[in-house]
Short mmCIF file of C-alpha atoms (C1' of nucleotides) in Angstrom, two decimals:
data_model
loop_
_atom_site.label_atom_id
_atom_site.label_comp_id
_atom_site.label_asym_id
_atom_site.label_seq_id
_atom_site.Cartn_x
_atom_site.Cartn_y
_atom_site.Cartn_z
CA MET A 1 33.81 130.37 97.01
CA LYS A 2 35.88 127.75 98.67
CA ASN A 3 39.48 128.19 99.61
CA ILE A 4 42.05 125.49 99.02
CA PHE A 5 44.88 125.24 101.50
CA ALA A 6 47.57 122.61 101.44
CA LEU A 7 49.79 121.87 104.38
CA VAL A 8 53.08 120.23 103.52
CA ASP A 9 54.83 118.72 106.52
CA CYS A 10 58.11 116.83 106.48
CA ASN A 11 58.09 113.34 107.95
CA SER A 12 60.33 113.11 111.05
CA PHE A 13 62.16 116.10 109.64
CA TYR A 14 65.42 116.05 111.60
CA VAL A 15 65.75 112.29 111.12
CA SER A 16 65.07 112.62 107.40
CA CYS A 17 67.77 115.29 107.08
CA GLU A 18 70.33 112.99 108.68
CA ARG A 19 69.22 110.13 106.45
CA VAL A 20 69.81 112.14 103.30
CA PHE A 21 73.53 111.88 104.08
CA ARG A 22 73.32 108.49 105.74
CA PRO A 23 71.12 106.48 103.37
CA ASP A 24 72.18 103.33 105.21
CA LEU A 25 69.89 104.48 108.04
CA LYS A 26 66.70 104.31 105.99
CA GLY A 27 64.23 101.97 107.63
CA LYS A 28 66.32 101.85 110.81
CA PRO A 29 65.57 103.37 114.23
CA VAL A 30 67.08 106.86 114.47
CA GLY A 31 66.68 109.56 117.13
CA ILE A 32 67.73 113.21 117.38
CA LEU A 33 68.76 114.71 120.71
CA SER A 34 68.01 118.10 122.22
CA ASN A 35 70.71 120.58 123.13
CA ASN A 36 73.26 119.09 125.49
CA ASP A 37 72.17 115.69 124.22
CA GLY A 38 69.58 115.77 126.99
CA CYS A 39 66.48 114.15 125.61
CA ILE A 40 64.90 112.86 122.41
CA VAL A 41 63.29 115.63 120.35
CA ALA A 42 62.67 113.78 117.09
CA LEU A 43 62.53 110.14 116.19
CA SER A 44 61.88 107.82 113.29
CA LYS A 45 58.86 105.56 112.99
CA GLU A 46 61.06 102.55 113.70
CA LEU A 47 62.26 104.04 116.99
CA LYS A 48 58.68 104.92 117.94
CA ASN A 49 57.72 101.32 117.34
CA MET A 50 60.30 100.31 119.92
CA GLY A 51 58.28 102.16 122.53
CA VAL A 52 60.42 105.31 122.58
CA HIS A 53 58.66 108.67 122.49
CA ARG A 54 59.53 112.32 122.20
CA GLY A 55 60.89 113.82 125.38
CA ILE A 56 62.45 110.86 127.13
CA PRO A 57 65.93 111.40 128.60
CA ALA A 58 68.62 110.21 126.23
CA PHE A 59 70.54 108.09 128.72
CA LYS A 60 67.59 105.72 128.91
CA ILE A 61 68.34 104.42 125.45
CA PHE A 62 72.14 104.68 125.43
CA HIS A 63 72.32 100.93 125.96
CA LEU A 64 70.48 100.43 122.65
CA VAL A 65 73.05 102.63 120.95
CA LYS A 66 75.87 100.53 122.35
CA GLN A 67 74.16 97.41 121.06
CA LYS A 68 74.01 99.15 117.67
CA LYS A 69 70.25 98.83 117.57
CA VAL A 70 69.66 102.58 117.51
CA THR A 71 71.52 105.52 116.00
CA LEU A 72 71.41 108.89 117.75
CA PHE A 73 72.44 112.34 116.57
CA SER A 74 72.94 115.64 118.38
CA SER A 75 70.81 118.44 116.91
CA ASN A 76 72.51 119.93 113.87
CA TYR A 77 70.50 123.07 113.24
CA THR A 78 72.90 124.35 110.62
CA LEU A 79 72.10 121.30 108.51
CA TYR A 80 68.35 121.30 109.22
CA GLY A 81 68.02 125.01 108.53
CA ASP A 82 69.74 124.68 105.19
CA MET A 83 67.68 121.63 104.17
CA SER A 84 64.55 123.52 105.18
CA ALA A 85 65.46 126.42 102.92
CA ARG A 86 65.88 124.02 100.00
CA ILE A 87 62.49 122.43 100.61
CA MET A 88 60.75 125.79 100.87
CA ASN A 89 62.39 126.79 97.64
CA VAL A 90 60.93 123.73 95.89
CA LEU A 91 57.48 124.42 97.37
CA SER A 92 57.54 128.01 96.17
CA GLN A 93 57.43 126.68 92.62
CA PHE A 94 53.96 125.25 93.23
CA THR A 95 52.16 128.40 94.32
CA PRO A 96 52.63 132.15 94.41
CA GLU A 97 51.39 132.18 97.99
CA LEU A 98 53.51 130.20 100.40
CA GLU A 99 53.59 130.60 104.15
CA ILE A 100 56.65 129.10 105.81
CA TYR A 101 55.07 128.09 109.06
CA SER A 102 57.98 126.38 110.77
CA ILE A 103 61.29 124.74 109.95
CA ASP A 104 59.48 121.70 108.53
CA GLU A 105 56.02 122.91 107.54
CA ALA A 106 54.47 125.25 105.00
CA PHE A 107 50.97 126.25 103.98
CA LEU A 108 50.25 126.72 100.28
CA ASN A 109 47.32 128.61 98.85
CA LEU A 110 46.07 126.56 95.92
CA ASN A 111 43.03 128.69 95.04
CA GLY A 112 44.44 129.39 91.62
CA PHE A 113 44.65 125.71 90.73
CA LYS A 114 40.96 124.79 90.97
CA SER A 115 40.84 123.71 87.37
CA LEU A 116 43.45 121.05 88.06
CA ASP A 117 42.90 117.73 89.77
CA ILE A 118 43.91 118.92 93.20
CA ASN A 119 44.72 115.42 94.47
CA GLU A 120 47.09 114.89 91.59
CA TYR A 121 48.65 118.26 92.28
CA GLY A 122 49.22 117.24 95.90
CA LYS A 123 50.91 114.04 94.77
CA LYS A 124 53.10 116.01 92.41
CA ILE A 125 54.20 118.31 95.23
CA LYS A 126 55.08 115.34 97.40
CA TYR A 127 56.94 113.57 94.65
CA THR A 128 58.94 116.62 93.60
CA VAL A 129 60.10 117.56 97.11
CA GLU A 130 61.26 114.04 97.76
CA LYS A 131 62.97 113.74 94.41
CA TRP A 132 64.78 117.06 94.64
CA THR A 133 65.74 117.16 98.32
CA GLY A 134 65.57 113.58 99.57
CA VAL A 135 63.18 114.47 102.39
CA PRO A 136 59.80 112.67 102.48
CA VAL A 137 56.75 114.84 103.13
CA SER A 138 53.02 114.48 103.72
CA VAL A 139 50.41 116.71 102.11
CA GLY A 140 47.05 117.60 103.65
CA ILE A 141 44.46 119.57 101.71
CA GLY A 142 41.46 121.38 103.21
CA GLN A 143 39.36 124.48 102.83
CA THR A 144 40.81 126.06 105.98
CA LYS A 145 44.25 125.87 107.49
CA THR A 146 42.96 123.88 110.45
CA LEU A 147 41.29 121.34 108.14
CA ALA A 148 44.47 121.10 106.07
CA LYS A 149 46.25 120.23 109.31
CA ILE A 150 43.67 117.53 110.03
CA ALA A 151 44.05 116.18 106.51
CA ASN A 152 47.80 116.10 106.95
CA HIS A 153 47.43 114.18 110.18
CA ILE A 154 45.34 111.60 108.33
CA ALA A 155 47.76 111.45 105.41
CA LYS A 156 50.53 110.56 107.86
CA LYS A 157 48.52 108.14 109.95
CA TYR A 158 47.07 105.83 107.30
CA GLN A 159 49.51 104.29 104.86
CA LYS A 160 46.85 103.66 102.22
CA PHE A 161 46.68 107.38 101.39
CA GLU A 162 50.35 107.34 100.42
CA GLY A 163 51.08 110.63 102.13
CA VAL A 164 48.41 112.79 100.46
CA PHE A 165 44.90 113.35 101.79
CA ASN A 166 42.25 115.81 100.64
CA ILE A 167 39.36 116.48 102.99
CA ILE A 168 37.52 118.96 100.75
CA ASP A 169 34.07 117.62 99.76
CA HIS A 170 34.96 114.28 101.26
CA PRO A 171 31.91 111.96 100.91
CA ASN A 172 32.30 110.79 104.51
CA PHE A 173 33.36 114.12 106.00
CA ASN A 174 31.65 113.57 109.34
CA LYS A 175 32.97 110.06 109.66
CA VAL A 176 36.47 111.34 109.06
CA LEU A 177 36.08 113.96 111.79
CA GLU A 178 34.83 111.26 114.11
CA THR A 179 38.10 109.35 113.78
CA VAL A 180 40.22 112.31 114.89
CA ALA A 181 40.67 112.88 118.63
CA VAL A 182 40.43 116.49 119.79
CA ASN A 183 44.01 116.49 121.04
CA ASN A 184 45.17 116.16 117.43
CA VAL A 185 43.58 119.46 116.43
CA TRP A 186 45.83 122.41 115.69
CA GLY A 187 45.10 124.91 118.46
CA ILE A 188 43.93 122.39 121.04
CA GLY A 189 46.72 121.46 123.37
CA HIS A 190 47.09 119.33 126.45
CA ASN A 191 44.97 121.36 128.78
CA TYR A 192 41.99 121.99 126.55
CA ALA A 193 41.98 118.38 125.38
CA LYS A 194 41.79 117.19 128.98
CA LYS A 195 39.04 119.68 129.75
CA LEU A 196 37.06 118.72 126.65
CA ASN A 197 37.33 115.03 127.43
CA LYS A 198 35.95 115.68 130.88
CA LEU A 199 33.04 117.56 129.34
CA GLY A 200 32.25 114.60 127.10
CA VAL A 201 33.96 115.78 123.91
CA GLN A 202 36.39 113.19 122.58
CA ASN A 203 36.50 113.61 118.82
CA VAL A 204 36.32 116.44 116.33
CA LEU A 205 32.76 115.68 115.22
CA GLN A 206 31.52 116.04 118.79
CA LEU A 207 33.41 119.30 119.06
CA VAL A 208 32.00 120.94 115.93
CA ASN A 209 28.48 119.96 117.03
CA ARG A 210 28.69 122.03 120.21
CA SER A 211 27.15 125.52 120.14
CA ASP A 212 29.18 128.68 119.67
CA THR A 213 28.27 129.90 123.16
CA TRP A 214 29.40 126.62 124.69
CA ILE A 215 32.74 126.81 122.88
CA ASP A 216 33.21 130.47 123.79
CA LYS A 217 32.46 129.78 127.43
CA ASN A 218 34.85 126.85 127.73
CA MET A 219 37.63 127.77 125.30
CA THR A 220 37.39 131.56 124.78
CA ILE A 221 37.20 133.13 121.36
CA VAL A 222 40.49 131.50 120.39
CA GLY A 223 38.85 128.09 120.65
CA LEU A 224 35.79 129.36 118.81
CA ARG A 225 37.97 130.39 115.92
CA THR A 226 39.45 126.90 115.76
CA VAL A 227 35.98 125.31 115.76
CA LYS A 228 34.77 127.62 112.98
CA GLU A 229 37.77 126.60 110.94
CA LEU A 230 36.86 122.96 111.53
CA ARG A 231 33.39 123.73 110.21
CA GLY A 232 34.95 125.00 107.01
CA ILE A 233 34.83 128.74 107.68
CA SER A 234 38.26 130.15 107.04
CA CYS A 235 39.32 132.48 109.89
CA ILE A 236 43.09 132.18 109.75
CA ASP A 237 44.58 133.70 106.64
CA LEU A 238 47.81 132.74 105.02
CA ASN A 239 50.53 134.81 106.62
CA LEU A 240 52.78 135.83 103.76
CA MET A 241 54.82 138.46 105.50
CA THR A 242 57.40 137.49 108.05
CA SER A 243 56.74 140.08 110.69
CA ASP A 244 59.33 141.41 113.10
CA LYS A 245 59.69 139.61 116.39
CA LYS A 246 58.31 141.36 119.44
CA GLN A 247 60.56 139.53 121.81
CA ILE A 248 63.80 137.70 121.29
CA ILE A 249 65.00 135.01 123.65
CA SER A 250 68.36 133.38 123.87
CA SER A 251 68.78 130.79 126.56
CA LYS A 252 70.26 127.36 127.02
CA SER A 253 71.02 124.79 129.63
CA PHE A 254 74.68 124.35 130.39
CA GLY A 255 76.70 121.33 129.34
CA LYS A 256 77.72 121.01 133.02
CA PRO A 257 76.28 122.81 136.03
CA ILE A 258 78.29 125.86 137.13
CA SER A 259 78.35 128.03 140.21
CA ASP A 260 81.16 130.46 139.46
CA ILE A 261 80.05 134.02 138.72
CA ASP A 262 82.59 134.33 135.91
CA ASP A 263 81.08 131.38 134.07
CA LEU A 264 77.61 132.85 134.50
CA LYS A 265 78.85 136.18 133.20
CA GLN A 266 80.22 134.46 130.12
CA SER A 267 76.99 132.63 129.45
CA ILE A 268 74.86 135.74 129.90
CA SER A 269 77.22 137.73 127.67
CA THR A 270 77.06 135.06 124.99
CA TYR A 271 73.26 134.82 125.01
CA CYS A 272 73.03 138.60 125.06
CA SER A 273 75.28 138.83 122.07
CA ARG A 274 73.23 136.28 120.17
CA ALA A 275 69.91 137.95 121.03
CA VAL A 276 71.11 141.40 119.96
CA GLU A 277 72.49 139.89 116.76
CA LYS A 278 69.00 138.57 115.99
CA LEU A 279 67.67 142.01 116.82
CA ARG A 280 69.92 143.57 114.18
CA GLU A 281 68.99 140.87 111.65
CA GLN A 282 65.50 142.34 111.59
CA ASN A 283 66.83 145.92 111.67
CA SER A 284 65.35 146.67 115.04
CA VAL A 285 66.42 148.27 118.27
CA ALA A 286 65.19 147.41 121.75
CA GLN A 287 65.06 149.01 125.14
CA GLN A 288 64.08 146.29 127.58
CA ILE A 289 66.08 143.31 128.72
CA MET A 290 65.32 140.50 131.13
CA ILE A 291 67.83 137.98 132.36
CA PHE A 292 67.39 134.87 134.45
CA ILE A 293 69.45 132.17 136.13
CA LEU A 294 68.23 128.93 137.58
CA THR A 295 69.37 125.71 139.19
CA ASN A 296 68.25 122.29 137.98
CA PRO A 297 64.63 121.85 139.10
CA PHE A 298 64.80 118.11 138.43
CA LYS A 299 67.54 117.61 140.95
CA ASP A 300 67.35 117.13 144.64
CA THR A 301 69.86 119.91 145.31
CA PRO A 302 69.29 123.40 146.78
CA GLN A 303 67.11 125.38 144.40
CA TYR A 304 67.37 128.99 143.34
CA ALA A 305 65.79 130.79 140.42
CA ASN A 306 65.54 134.49 139.80
CA TYR A 307 64.88 136.86 136.97
CA ILE A 308 65.21 140.60 136.67
CA SER A 309 64.44 143.25 134.08
CA GLY A 310 66.28 146.41 133.20
CA ARG A 311 65.89 149.26 130.75
CA LEU A 312 68.32 151.12 128.56
CA SER A 313 68.01 154.90 128.57
CA VAL A 314 67.56 154.78 124.82
CA ALA A 315 66.72 151.94 122.44
CA SER A 316 69.81 150.29 121.01
CA ALA A 317 71.15 147.37 119.01
CA TYR A 318 74.72 147.84 120.20
CA THR A 319 75.76 144.61 121.88
CA PRO A 320 77.95 146.19 124.60
CA ASP A 321 75.02 148.33 125.79
CA PHE A 322 73.10 145.15 126.50
CA ILE A 323 76.00 143.17 127.91
CA ASN A 324 76.91 145.92 130.37
CA LEU A 325 73.37 146.19 131.65
CA ALA A 326 72.91 142.43 131.72
CA ILE A 327 76.04 141.91 133.82
CA LYS A 328 74.86 144.56 136.30
CA LEU A 329 71.51 142.82 136.56
CA LEU A 330 73.22 139.46 136.96
CA MET A 331 75.32 140.74 139.86
CA SER A 332 72.19 141.88 141.64
CA ILE A 333 70.54 138.44 141.62
CA TYR A 334 73.55 136.12 141.76
CA LYS A 335 73.95 133.99 144.87
CA GLU A 336 77.01 131.92 145.64
CA ASN A 337 77.11 128.20 146.29
CA TYR A 338 74.31 127.13 143.99
CA LEU A 339 74.76 124.80 141.05
CA TYR A 340 73.25 126.67 138.13
CA LYS A 341 71.89 124.72 135.20
CA LYS A 342 70.57 127.37 132.87
CA SER A 343 70.59 131.08 132.15
CA GLY A 344 68.93 133.22 129.57
CA VAL A 345 68.32 136.64 128.11
CA MET A 346 65.09 138.09 126.77
CA ILE A 347 64.91 141.32 124.83
CA SER A 348 61.65 143.19 124.38
CA ASP A 349 60.16 146.61 123.71
CA ILE A 350 61.41 146.29 120.16
CA SER A 351 61.02 148.92 117.44
CA PRO A 352 62.38 149.52 113.94
CA GLN A 353 65.82 151.14 113.90
CA TYR A 354 64.69 154.19 111.98
CA ASP A 355 61.52 154.70 113.91
CA ALA A 356 62.79 154.46 117.48
CA GLU A 357 61.86 156.90 120.16
CA LEU A 358 64.63 159.42 120.68
CA ASN A 359 66.19 160.76 123.81
CA LEU A 360 67.11 164.45 124.01
CA PHE A 361 70.45 163.79 125.61
CA GLU A 362 71.69 160.80 123.70
CA THR A 363 72.48 160.00 120.12
CA ALA A 364 70.21 157.49 118.46
CA TYR A 365 71.75 154.13 117.63
CA VAL A 366 71.38 154.65 113.90
CA ASP A 367 73.15 158.00 114.05
CA ASP A 368 76.44 157.11 115.57
CA ASN A 369 79.44 154.86 115.36
CA ARG A 370 77.81 152.09 117.29
CA LYS A 371 75.77 151.08 114.27
CA ILE A 372 78.80 151.21 112.02
CA ILE A 373 80.75 148.98 114.39
CA MET A 374 77.97 146.44 114.74
CA ASP A 375 77.30 146.27 111.01
CA CYS A 376 80.98 145.59 110.54
CA VAL A 377 81.02 142.77 113.11
CA ASP A 378 77.91 141.25 111.55
CA SER A 379 79.29 141.26 108.05
CA ILE A 380 82.55 139.64 109.18
CA ASN A 381 80.67 136.93 111.05
CA HIS A 382 78.35 136.43 108.13
CA LYS A 383 81.20 135.98 105.75
CA TRP A 384 83.55 133.89 107.84
CA GLY A 385 81.16 132.03 110.10
CA ARG A 386 79.41 132.86 113.31
CA ASN A 387 81.60 133.60 116.33
CA ILE A 388 84.65 134.61 114.33
CA MET A 389 84.32 137.92 116.17
CA THR A 390 82.91 137.87 119.68
CA PHE A 391 83.03 140.10 122.72
CA GLY A 392 85.68 139.50 125.35
CA SER A 393 83.14 138.88 128.07
CA GLU A 394 81.74 135.90 126.18
CA GLY A 395 84.83 133.88 127.00
CA ILE A 396 86.16 130.98 124.98
CA ALA A 397 84.93 127.40 125.22
CA GLY A 398 83.65 127.62 128.78
CA LYS A 399 82.74 124.38 130.46
CA TRP A 400 79.11 125.54 130.47
CA GLN A 401 78.93 125.37 126.70
CA MET A 402 76.71 122.95 124.90
CA LYS A 403 77.41 119.25 124.83
CA ARG A 404 77.03 117.69 121.36
CA GLU A 405 78.70 114.33 121.25
CA PHE A 406 76.80 112.83 118.36
CA LEU A 407 76.98 115.69 115.90
CA SER A 408 76.83 115.01 112.18
CA GLN A 409 78.71 117.14 109.67
CA ARG A 410 77.45 120.41 108.25
CA PHE A 411 77.25 118.64 104.90
CA THR A 412 75.58 121.42 102.96
CA THR A 413 77.00 124.62 104.38
CA ASN A 414 80.67 124.07 105.10
CA TRP A 415 83.32 123.35 102.48
CA ASN A 416 85.33 121.27 104.92
CA GLU A 417 82.42 119.03 105.73
CA LEU A 418 81.03 118.17 102.33
CA PRO A 419 79.93 114.58 101.83
CA ILE A 420 82.51 112.51 100.01
CA VAL A 421 81.53 110.06 97.30
CA LYS A 422 83.81 107.07 97.02
CA ALA A 423 84.12 105.52 93.60
"C1'" DT B 1 74.75 109.66 134.50
"C1'" DC B 2 69.36 112.83 133.72
"C1'" DT B 3 64.63 116.15 131.41
"C1'" DG B 4 65.31 121.63 124.77
"C1'" DG B 5 64.75 126.25 123.01
"C1'" DG B 6 62.17 129.95 120.91
"C1'" DG B 7 58.10 132.04 119.89
"C1'" DT B 8 52.75 134.18 119.77
"C1'" DC B 9 48.29 135.56 121.43
"C1'" DC B 10 44.71 136.24 124.92
"C1'" DT B 11 42.81 137.20 129.52
"C1'" DA B 12 42.41 138.84 134.12
"C1'" DG B 13 43.31 142.14 137.35
"C1'" DG B 14 45.35 146.34 139.18
"C1'" DA B 15 46.54 151.23 138.61
"C1'" DC B 16 45.17 155.30 136.95
"C1'" DC B 17 42.41 158.80 134.45
"C1'" DC B 18 38.22 161.52 133.43
"C1'" DT C 1 26.40 163.02 153.60
"C1'" DC C 2 28.29 160.43 148.31
"C1'" DT C 3 32.21 156.57 146.18
"C1'" DG C 4 29.57 155.47 139.26
"C1'" DG C 5 31.15 153.78 135.04
"C1'" DG C 6 33.96 153.64 131.23
"C1'" DG C 7 38.34 153.65 129.21
"C1'" DT C 8 43.46 152.67 128.73
"C1'" DC C 9 47.77 150.78 129.87
"C1'" DC C 10 50.64 147.48 132.00
"C1'" DT C 11 51.98 143.00 133.86
"C1'" DA C 12 51.68 138.24 135.01
"C1'" DG C 13 50.24 134.09 133.75
"C1'" DG C 14 48.12 130.66 130.94
"C1'" DA C 15 47.13 128.72 126.64
"C1'" DC C 16 49.01 127.36 122.30
"C1'" DC C 17 52.59 126.31 118.38
"C1'" DC C 18 56.98 124.08 116.34
#
DNA sequence: TCTGGGGTCCTAGGACCC
DNA sequence: TCTGGGGTCCTAGGACCC
């Protein structure tokens, strides 16, 4: 029995979100910047056609912005996250089994719709999402997730398919595989692609024709799983449960480089606070923390980078426990007179709050006031907006904080920033 | 002028145990 | 005198994803 997977992927997602509220930008070159407006992370087809690609530093195209040839936006994750939720909600009406794979992608199990014309169903999905949310999507259909990804790639690449491509039982299956380069396969990144090319494997057909032992030897069993999927044997199931994170990272580059210990303390406290907040969102506690600070490796200035781990005596989700330890760790690696560009916090050794290992001499997090306090802080911030309540050590509007000069409004999530329709 | 942030899984190698 | 072989756990690092 064959499986039917569909992969729905939004076209230039961040750009499309901005265009929903700026319809005048349809068909025009648009780019979205990373944090601190550093580099391009997403771009429209039109901008791509101007020779711009993902990852280039933003300042290189600022002159085009001044000439009004290109429009840029700072990342507006509040907006993108909310648009994503709307899209996923639409998709959930097309199947009982939906895996939200990323902010702009979802896998759908369509096994139950075999009696329908599956191509038509794909078109209907595409049409409905666009109609209801304003965001254009592409739909790829295959009998494994990896093949659905390939089909999606083809749907995007060739206009004649109008955004929907089904690779199941395709009359020219091998020919199709031959047109896809190995670096476009889900699970084959930069390094393996380079290695495969060297070994004489350029396209997907060549790859699937290699023996299992050859694949295993050169790409480990992870690669073998990918190749089996390409051959139509489903090895990667739909992941319907969102499982708890095993590590939580909060880290960012600074808007401006800093060298003062107080600024670093603020940044570490802020990232700590955010990471522990995420920890509580999944009702977990954690015992291990790692912090790091580093200078700008792209600059020709004195370099310093260091990281250090520490452990709490008992697992916790109480922000001050983590901040106190993090500051101690920071003091032990901090060196004066360097221009720091980035810091970060990573929390690990995570367990469920009600199943955490106990310590004979200390009260568990769930059993004392610390949980009550944190729950209270979280509910206030949830109701009134993030950062209404913060910890003193986080500081206020430090110069290290993120630069976002081209930010659009939070059109869909903030009453004060709703779009206005002029009659 | 200047280069994102947040994740997962697997493997290799060392320490340690019986 | 001899120094196997198998197992587990941990960590660092490499690969990948968006």
